[in-house]
Amino acid sequence: MPLAPSAVSIDVDGGKAHFGERNFAISDFFDILNAVGHSPIPRTPVPATVSFQVYWHAFGFKRQLRDADVGFSGTFRRSRAWIAWSADEPENHFRFKSDGLFTSKTVGSAVIGQEQNGVFFGR
């Protein structure tokens, strides 16, 4: 599927969800230590962009969860997820593109759902 800018959709009953972004501006911090401010040799971050598409497809039954003490309720379904993404950092001539949507695999678990919490709890 073509990349769509800032796309979000969810259909819990139909068991499908999608989240995507094209050319989203970020800062490249080069590594995690630099990003959290603990690098022994700090580097100044540089502008970069990322694009991604994530798709979920449910295979499980809908499950209702509610915790009045926490103020949370929702409907969720176990799912599989796939992602395709790319990054472009022109200053250092770095580009990355994943192998494609169907080469990724869900590790652990994925869910789609709708929740209510905070001021929306109980509505």
XYZ file of C-alpha atoms in Angstrom:
123
model
C 0.000 0.000 0.000
C 1.227 3.533 -0.648
C 2.387 5.661 2.234
C -0.345 7.956 3.504
C 0.530 11.091 5.497
C -0.704 11.051 9.110
C -3.168 8.200 8.703
C -4.926 6.520 11.632
C -7.833 4.108 11.472
C -9.272 1.461 13.749
C -12.149 -0.971 13.393
C -12.247 -3.172 16.498
C -15.336 -5.058 15.308
C -13.730 -5.699 11.907
C -10.408 -6.542 13.554
C -8.216 -4.071 11.660
C -6.179 -1.013 12.529
C -3.612 1.185 10.778
C -1.242 3.969 11.804
C 1.086 5.699 9.380
C 3.135 8.808 8.823
C 5.217 10.114 5.930
C 8.336 12.259 6.258
C 7.858 12.919 9.971
C 10.583 15.294 11.216
C 12.735 13.998 14.081
C 16.191 14.605 15.528
C 18.821 11.900 15.055
C 20.735 11.530 18.325
C 22.913 8.701 16.879
C 22.551 6.375 19.879
C 20.511 5.909 23.039
C 23.174 7.243 25.414
C 23.383 10.497 23.470
C 19.586 10.738 23.351
C 19.217 10.501 27.140
C 22.184 12.757 27.884
C 24.626 10.123 29.176
C 27.062 9.835 26.287
C 30.742 10.063 27.247
C 31.270 12.001 24.003
C 28.057 14.002 23.349
C 27.111 14.697 19.741
C 24.769 17.412 18.545
C 21.601 15.857 17.073
C 20.886 16.468 13.394
C 17.570 16.732 11.508
C 16.137 13.562 10.009
C 12.793 12.190 8.818
C 11.049 8.850 9.244
C 8.137 7.248 7.428
C 6.215 4.234 8.674
C 3.105 2.160 8.171
C 1.829 -0.193 10.888
C -1.075 -2.584 10.339
C -2.836 -4.773 12.906
C -5.120 -7.710 12.139
C -7.068 -9.278 15.007
C -7.418 -13.020 15.405
C -8.868 -13.158 18.904
C -12.261 -12.523 20.428
C -13.182 -9.110 21.803
C -12.428 -8.837 25.500
C -13.945 -6.260 27.832
C -11.738 -4.957 30.631
C -12.819 -2.618 33.418
C -11.025 -1.367 36.516
C -13.111 1.194 38.418
C -10.327 1.737 40.980
C -7.981 2.931 38.264
C -10.748 4.541 36.177
C -10.166 2.486 33.050
C -12.347 0.424 30.712
C -11.950 -0.885 27.198
C -12.582 -3.432 24.501
C -9.509 -5.195 23.105
C -8.584 -7.957 20.641
C -5.331 -9.923 20.318
C -3.713 -9.189 16.993
C -0.750 -9.604 14.734
C 1.124 -6.490 13.629
C 3.267 -5.614 10.607
C 5.441 -2.565 10.072
C 7.339 -1.031 7.181
C 9.529 1.968 7.863
C 12.297 4.142 6.520
C 14.626 6.836 7.814
C 16.531 9.581 6.023
C 19.312 11.642 7.606
C 20.786 13.811 4.817
C 23.631 15.471 6.774
C 25.550 12.191 7.093
C 24.096 10.643 3.909
C 22.289 7.948 5.906
C 19.200 6.183 4.566
C 17.431 3.071 5.749
C 14.418 1.239 4.376
C 12.964 -1.936 5.858
C 12.553 -4.984 3.656
C 8.827 -4.387 3.483
C 5.597 -4.881 5.302
C 5.368 -8.651 5.189
C 8.931 -9.365 6.343
C 8.248 -8.096 9.880
C 6.772 -10.341 12.549
C 4.951 -9.836 15.816
C 7.157 -10.640 18.808
C 5.306 -11.038 22.086
C 1.822 -9.695 21.594
C -0.140 -6.982 19.857
C -3.660 -5.740 20.500
C -6.148 -3.357 18.981
C -8.876 -1.770 20.998
C -10.707 1.218 22.320
C -10.384 2.485 25.855
C -11.906 5.066 28.143
C -10.046 6.618 31.025
C -9.659 9.858 32.927
C -12.565 12.246 32.372
C -13.947 9.887 29.698
C -14.228 6.883 32.033
C -17.768 5.548 32.258
C -19.125 7.471 29.264
